[in-house]
């Protein structure tokens, strides 16, 4: 029997499923039925998994909320008036609400980690090239794109990762890396952790910052060597600015011929993106160079530390269709919710979000753990430790409330 024998799983609706409609959230492809499975679907099925459903996304997986003209809006299971995030919002909502134990999403700016953060589950983005992208659409920005699991627990993410990993001979970015070595019970003694509750990622809401600080204290008590680091040397390399120039230029160039003469079918969000002014060649070249500098900065950080602990997002799940996000009285544009996630798509670093607290209004707050390339084992080990601390604190709180 395979390691997932009989276990159901769900798949984001921009990942090909043989004989099952794959719409990409677009009316243009509402009747498209692929002939072949994506590599990740093939591997989960070969491991004994049973695909039970496709999950919702914004059109072309290119927005930070989840809804489209084919299937409508996806709500956050914690509060139906709030977004589950995007673009893997359908997966995150399905996992938390118990529809599915394992989901497969994709991430080019935070699209696995932000929905996982908003819905209170685990979202893993492995090292770029660890998991093949074959069968994911759109086939653009692939040097920054990631496919990966969303699960209820770190243990389940650790179970799925080796199944999905390894070159398939089709995706040129998927290399023959050694299989990830994962031991969730290994000692955390002397693991070096840089903690950035705000700094480079500012502004961050107070209840998010305090959750990151609490996670840092918990890790220090477990034997980790924890140091505050503002990452101020990264300030000239804004992940949001870099991705805005590169993603908009390349995305528009690639998508324009596909949607030509079909604009009437597009969602307003994609129309806005395609009609936005193009960056100049100078701005595009600067973004490419800044991206290389950011990669150098991240590589240097991980020559000193094993893990970066930071927020996943500046706020908790916000109301649907927000034109501004309120960060303790300071307004930011919704895309700024990706300020702490998109840098690690640009660098290809492994990163996981794990729920660790609740906001003042009772919504989940996740923390993000980032590691050096190919070291998913340490990332998941530290995440599992935080998960265990969180569960013990929750159990203690519940016992005190009911008088045990």
mmCIF file with all atom_site columns, C-alpha atoms in Angstrom, residues 30-131:
data_model
loop_
_atom_site.group_PDB
_atom_site.id
_atom_site.type_symbol
_atom_site.label_atom_id
_atom_site.label_alt_id
_atom_site.label_comp_id
_atom_site.label_asym_id
_atom_site.label_entity_id
_atom_site.label_seq_id
_atom_site.pdbx_PDB_ins_code
_atom_site.Cartn_x
_atom_site.Cartn_y
_atom_site.Cartn_z
_atom_site.occupancy
_atom_site.B_iso_or_equiv
_atom_site.pdbx_formal_charge
_atom_site.auth_seq_id
_atom_site.auth_comp_id
_atom_site.auth_asym_id
_atom_site.auth_atom_id
_atom_site.pdbx_PDB_model_num
ATOM 1   C CA . UNK A 1 30  ? -14.626 26.945 -18.248 1.00 0.00 ? 30  UNK A CA 1
ATOM 2   C CA . UNK A 1 31  ? -14.995 23.777 -20.375 1.00 0.00 ? 31  UNK A CA 1
ATOM 3   C CA . UNK A 1 32  ? -11.322 22.803 -20.622 1.00 0.00 ? 32  UNK A CA 1
ATOM 4   C CA . UNK A 1 33  ? -10.638 19.165 -19.700 1.00 0.00 ? 33  UNK A CA 1
ATOM 5   C CA . UNK A 1 34  ? -6.942  18.164 -19.668 1.00 0.00 ? 34  UNK A CA 1
ATOM 6   C CA . UNK A 1 35  ? -5.812  14.818 -21.039 1.00 0.00 ? 35  UNK A CA 1
ATOM 7   C CA . UNK A 1 36  ? -2.983  14.390 -18.528 1.00 0.00 ? 36  UNK A CA 1
ATOM 8   C CA . UNK A 1 37  ? -2.490  14.918 -14.835 1.00 0.00 ? 37  UNK A CA 1
ATOM 9   C CA . UNK A 1 38  ? -0.005  17.430 -13.529 1.00 0.00 ? 38  UNK A CA 1
ATOM 10  C CA . UNK A 1 39  ? 3.072   15.735 -12.056 1.00 0.00 ? 39  UNK A CA 1
ATOM 11  C CA . UNK A 1 40  ? 1.972   16.502 -8.482  1.00 0.00 ? 40  UNK A CA 1
ATOM 12  C CA . UNK A 1 41  ? -1.443  14.907 -9.081  1.00 0.00 ? 41  UNK A CA 1
ATOM 13  C CA . UNK A 1 42  ? 0.190   11.886 -10.699 1.00 0.00 ? 42  UNK A CA 1
ATOM 14  C CA . UNK A 1 43  ? 2.486   11.426 -7.711  1.00 0.00 ? 43  UNK A CA 1
ATOM 15  C CA . UNK A 1 44  ? -0.217  11.733 -5.065  1.00 0.00 ? 44  UNK A CA 1
ATOM 16  C CA . UNK A 1 45  ? -2.363  9.261  -6.979  1.00 0.00 ? 45  UNK A CA 1
ATOM 17  C CA . UNK A 1 46  ? 0.539   6.822  -7.337  1.00 0.00 ? 46  UNK A CA 1
ATOM 18  C CA . UNK A 1 47  ? 1.028   7.064  -3.556  1.00 0.00 ? 47  UNK A CA 1
ATOM 19  C CA . UNK A 1 48  ? -2.558  5.863  -3.071  1.00 0.00 ? 48  UNK A CA 1
ATOM 20  C CA . UNK A 1 49  ? -4.271  9.228  -2.752  1.00 0.00 ? 49  UNK A CA 1
ATOM 21  C CA . UNK A 1 50  ? -7.762  9.753  -4.138  1.00 0.00 ? 50  UNK A CA 1
ATOM 22  C CA . UNK A 1 51  ? -8.503  13.081 -5.780  1.00 0.00 ? 51  UNK A CA 1
ATOM 23  C CA . UNK A 1 52  ? -11.939 14.187 -4.629  1.00 0.00 ? 52  UNK A CA 1
ATOM 24  C CA . UNK A 1 53  ? -12.354 17.773 -5.845  1.00 0.00 ? 53  UNK A CA 1
ATOM 25  C CA . UNK A 1 54  ? -10.894 20.879 -7.411  1.00 0.00 ? 54  UNK A CA 1
ATOM 26  C CA . UNK A 1 55  ? -10.761 24.084 -5.365  1.00 0.00 ? 55  UNK A CA 1
ATOM 27  C CA . UNK A 1 56  ? -11.430 27.702 -6.185  1.00 0.00 ? 56  UNK A CA 1
ATOM 28  C CA . UNK A 1 57  ? -9.012  30.482 -7.082  1.00 0.00 ? 57  UNK A CA 1
ATOM 29  C CA . UNK A 1 58  ? -8.992  33.954 -8.644  1.00 0.00 ? 58  UNK A CA 1
ATOM 30  C CA . UNK A 1 59  ? -8.794  34.075 -12.431 1.00 0.00 ? 59  UNK A CA 1
ATOM 31  C CA . UNK A 1 60  ? -5.425  32.741 -13.647 1.00 0.00 ? 60  UNK A CA 1
ATOM 32  C CA . UNK A 1 61  ? -4.308  32.480 -9.979  1.00 0.00 ? 61  UNK A CA 1
ATOM 33  C CA . UNK A 1 62  ? -3.215  36.111 -10.133 1.00 0.00 ? 62  UNK A CA 1
ATOM 34  C CA . UNK A 1 63  ? -4.916  37.901 -7.231  1.00 0.00 ? 63  UNK A CA 1
ATOM 35  C CA . UNK A 1 64  ? -4.800  38.012 -3.430  1.00 0.00 ? 64  UNK A CA 1
ATOM 36  C CA . UNK A 1 65  ? -8.460  37.137 -2.908  1.00 0.00 ? 65  UNK A CA 1
ATOM 37  C CA . UNK A 1 66  ? -10.360 34.113 -4.172  1.00 0.00 ? 66  UNK A CA 1
ATOM 38  C CA . UNK A 1 67  ? -13.337 34.401 -6.490  1.00 0.00 ? 67  UNK A CA 1
ATOM 39  C CA . UNK A 1 68  ? -14.086 34.296 -10.210 1.00 0.00 ? 68  UNK A CA 1
ATOM 40  C CA . UNK A 1 69  ? -16.862 34.462 -12.790 1.00 0.00 ? 69  UNK A CA 1
ATOM 41  C CA . UNK A 1 70  ? -17.070 30.666 -13.075 1.00 0.00 ? 70  UNK A CA 1
ATOM 42  C CA . UNK A 1 71  ? -17.655 29.625 -9.459  1.00 0.00 ? 71  UNK A CA 1
ATOM 43  C CA . UNK A 1 72  ? -18.064 32.855 -7.510  1.00 0.00 ? 72  UNK A CA 1
ATOM 44  C CA . UNK A 1 73  ? -16.527 33.885 -4.197  1.00 0.00 ? 73  UNK A CA 1
ATOM 45  C CA . UNK A 1 74  ? -14.832 31.705 -1.591  1.00 0.00 ? 74  UNK A CA 1
ATOM 46  C CA . UNK A 1 75  ? -15.344 32.706 2.043   1.00 0.00 ? 75  UNK A CA 1
ATOM 47  C CA . UNK A 1 76  ? -13.100 32.328 5.054   1.00 0.00 ? 76  UNK A CA 1
ATOM 48  C CA . UNK A 1 77  ? -14.459 29.522 7.301   1.00 0.00 ? 77  UNK A CA 1
ATOM 49  C CA . UNK A 1 78  ? -13.580 31.540 10.423  1.00 0.00 ? 78  UNK A CA 1
ATOM 50  C CA . UNK A 1 79  ? -15.755 34.453 9.319   1.00 0.00 ? 79  UNK A CA 1
ATOM 51  C CA . UNK A 1 80  ? -17.739 34.382 6.090   1.00 0.00 ? 80  UNK A CA 1
ATOM 52  C CA . UNK A 1 81  ? -17.384 38.138 5.681   1.00 0.00 ? 81  UNK A CA 1
ATOM 53  C CA . UNK A 1 82  ? -13.584 37.759 5.437   1.00 0.00 ? 82  UNK A CA 1
ATOM 54  C CA . UNK A 1 83  ? -11.413 36.577 2.568   1.00 0.00 ? 83  UNK A CA 1
ATOM 55  C CA . UNK A 1 84  ? -9.506  33.287 2.724   1.00 0.00 ? 84  UNK A CA 1
ATOM 56  C CA . UNK A 1 85  ? -6.756  35.050 0.769   1.00 0.00 ? 85  UNK A CA 1
ATOM 57  C CA . UNK A 1 86  ? -5.468  34.117 -2.633  1.00 0.00 ? 86  UNK A CA 1
ATOM 58  C CA . UNK A 1 87  ? -4.717  32.603 -4.835  1.00 0.00 ? 87  UNK A CA 1
ATOM 59  C CA . UNK A 1 88  ? -4.977  29.184 -3.115  1.00 0.00 ? 88  UNK A CA 1
ATOM 60  C CA . UNK A 1 89  ? -7.905  30.428 -1.014  1.00 0.00 ? 89  UNK A CA 1
ATOM 61  C CA . UNK A 1 90  ? -10.185 27.574 -2.024  1.00 0.00 ? 90  UNK A CA 1
ATOM 62  C CA . UNK A 1 91  ? -7.642  25.049 -0.800  1.00 0.00 ? 91  UNK A CA 1
ATOM 63  C CA . UNK A 1 92  ? -7.100  26.823 2.517   1.00 0.00 ? 92  UNK A CA 1
ATOM 64  C CA . UNK A 1 93  ? -10.847 27.056 3.179   1.00 0.00 ? 93  UNK A CA 1
ATOM 65  C CA . UNK A 1 94  ? -11.332 23.399 2.252   1.00 0.00 ? 94  UNK A CA 1
ATOM 66  C CA . UNK A 1 95  ? -8.525  22.180 4.519   1.00 0.00 ? 95  UNK A CA 1
ATOM 67  C CA . UNK A 1 96  ? -9.536  24.141 7.608   1.00 0.00 ? 96  UNK A CA 1
ATOM 68  C CA . UNK A 1 97  ? -13.235 23.325 7.292   1.00 0.00 ? 97  UNK A CA 1
ATOM 69  C CA . UNK A 1 98  ? -12.542 19.590 7.047   1.00 0.00 ? 98  UNK A CA 1
ATOM 70  C CA . UNK A 1 99  ? -13.471 19.047 3.402   1.00 0.00 ? 99  UNK A CA 1
ATOM 71  C CA . UNK A 1 100 ? -10.019 17.681 2.652   1.00 0.00 ? 100 UNK A CA 1
ATOM 72  C CA . UNK A 1 101 ? -6.948  16.616 4.656   1.00 0.00 ? 101 UNK A CA 1
ATOM 73  C CA . UNK A 1 102 ? -4.418  17.439 1.922   1.00 0.00 ? 102 UNK A CA 1
ATOM 74  C CA . UNK A 1 103 ? -4.522  20.163 -0.702  1.00 0.00 ? 103 UNK A CA 1
ATOM 75  C CA . UNK A 1 104 ? -2.191  21.184 -3.497  1.00 0.00 ? 104 UNK A CA 1
ATOM 76  C CA . UNK A 1 105 ? -1.801  24.880 -4.204  1.00 0.00 ? 105 UNK A CA 1
ATOM 77  C CA . UNK A 1 106 ? 0.664   27.170 -5.931  1.00 0.00 ? 106 UNK A CA 1
ATOM 78  C CA . UNK A 1 107 ? 2.626   30.227 -4.855  1.00 0.00 ? 107 UNK A CA 1
ATOM 79  C CA . UNK A 1 108 ? 4.318   33.016 -6.827  1.00 0.00 ? 108 UNK A CA 1
ATOM 80  C CA . UNK A 1 109 ? 3.820   35.823 -4.312  1.00 0.00 ? 109 UNK A CA 1
ATOM 81  C CA . UNK A 1 110 ? 2.439   34.142 -1.202  1.00 0.00 ? 110 UNK A CA 1
ATOM 82  C CA . UNK A 1 111 ? -0.465  32.199 -2.669  1.00 0.00 ? 111 UNK A CA 1
ATOM 83  C CA . UNK A 1 112 ? 0.058   29.128 -0.471  1.00 0.00 ? 112 UNK A CA 1
ATOM 84  C CA . UNK A 1 113 ? 1.260   30.831 2.702   1.00 0.00 ? 113 UNK A CA 1
ATOM 85  C CA . UNK A 1 114 ? -1.141  33.788 2.873   1.00 0.00 ? 114 UNK A CA 1
ATOM 86  C CA . UNK A 1 115 ? -4.338  31.725 2.517   1.00 0.00 ? 115 UNK A CA 1
ATOM 87  C CA . UNK A 1 116 ? -2.937  29.235 5.038   1.00 0.00 ? 116 UNK A CA 1
ATOM 88  C CA . UNK A 1 117 ? -2.252  32.151 7.381   1.00 0.00 ? 117 UNK A CA 1
ATOM 89  C CA . UNK A 1 118 ? -5.752  33.599 6.964   1.00 0.00 ? 118 UNK A CA 1
ATOM 90  C CA . UNK A 1 119 ? -7.441  30.225 7.487   1.00 0.00 ? 119 UNK A CA 1
ATOM 91  C CA . UNK A 1 120 ? -5.300  28.898 10.343  1.00 0.00 ? 120 UNK A CA 1
ATOM 92  C CA . UNK A 1 121 ? -3.584  25.964 8.636   1.00 0.00 ? 121 UNK A CA 1
ATOM 93  C CA . UNK A 1 122 ? -0.093  24.962 7.473   1.00 0.00 ? 122 UNK A CA 1
ATOM 94  C CA . UNK A 1 123 ? 1.149   26.071 4.050   1.00 0.00 ? 123 UNK A CA 1
ATOM 95  C CA . UNK A 1 124 ? 4.518   24.903 2.710   1.00 0.00 ? 124 UNK A CA 1
ATOM 96  C CA . UNK A 1 125 ? 6.499   26.374 -0.181  1.00 0.00 ? 125 UNK A CA 1
ATOM 97  C CA . UNK A 1 126 ? 9.516   24.131 -0.735  1.00 0.00 ? 126 UNK A CA 1
ATOM 98  C CA . UNK A 1 127 ? 12.783  25.213 -2.340  1.00 0.00 ? 127 UNK A CA 1
ATOM 99  C CA . UNK A 1 128 ? 12.206  26.289 -5.932  1.00 0.00 ? 128 UNK A CA 1
ATOM 100 C CA . UNK A 1 129 ? 12.771  23.262 -8.160  1.00 0.00 ? 129 UNK A CA 1
ATOM 101 C CA . UNK A 1 130 ? 12.101  20.758 -5.378  1.00 0.00 ? 130 UNK A CA 1
ATOM 102 C CA . UNK A 1 131 ? 8.577   20.030 -6.702  1.00 0.00 ? 131 UNK A CA 1
#
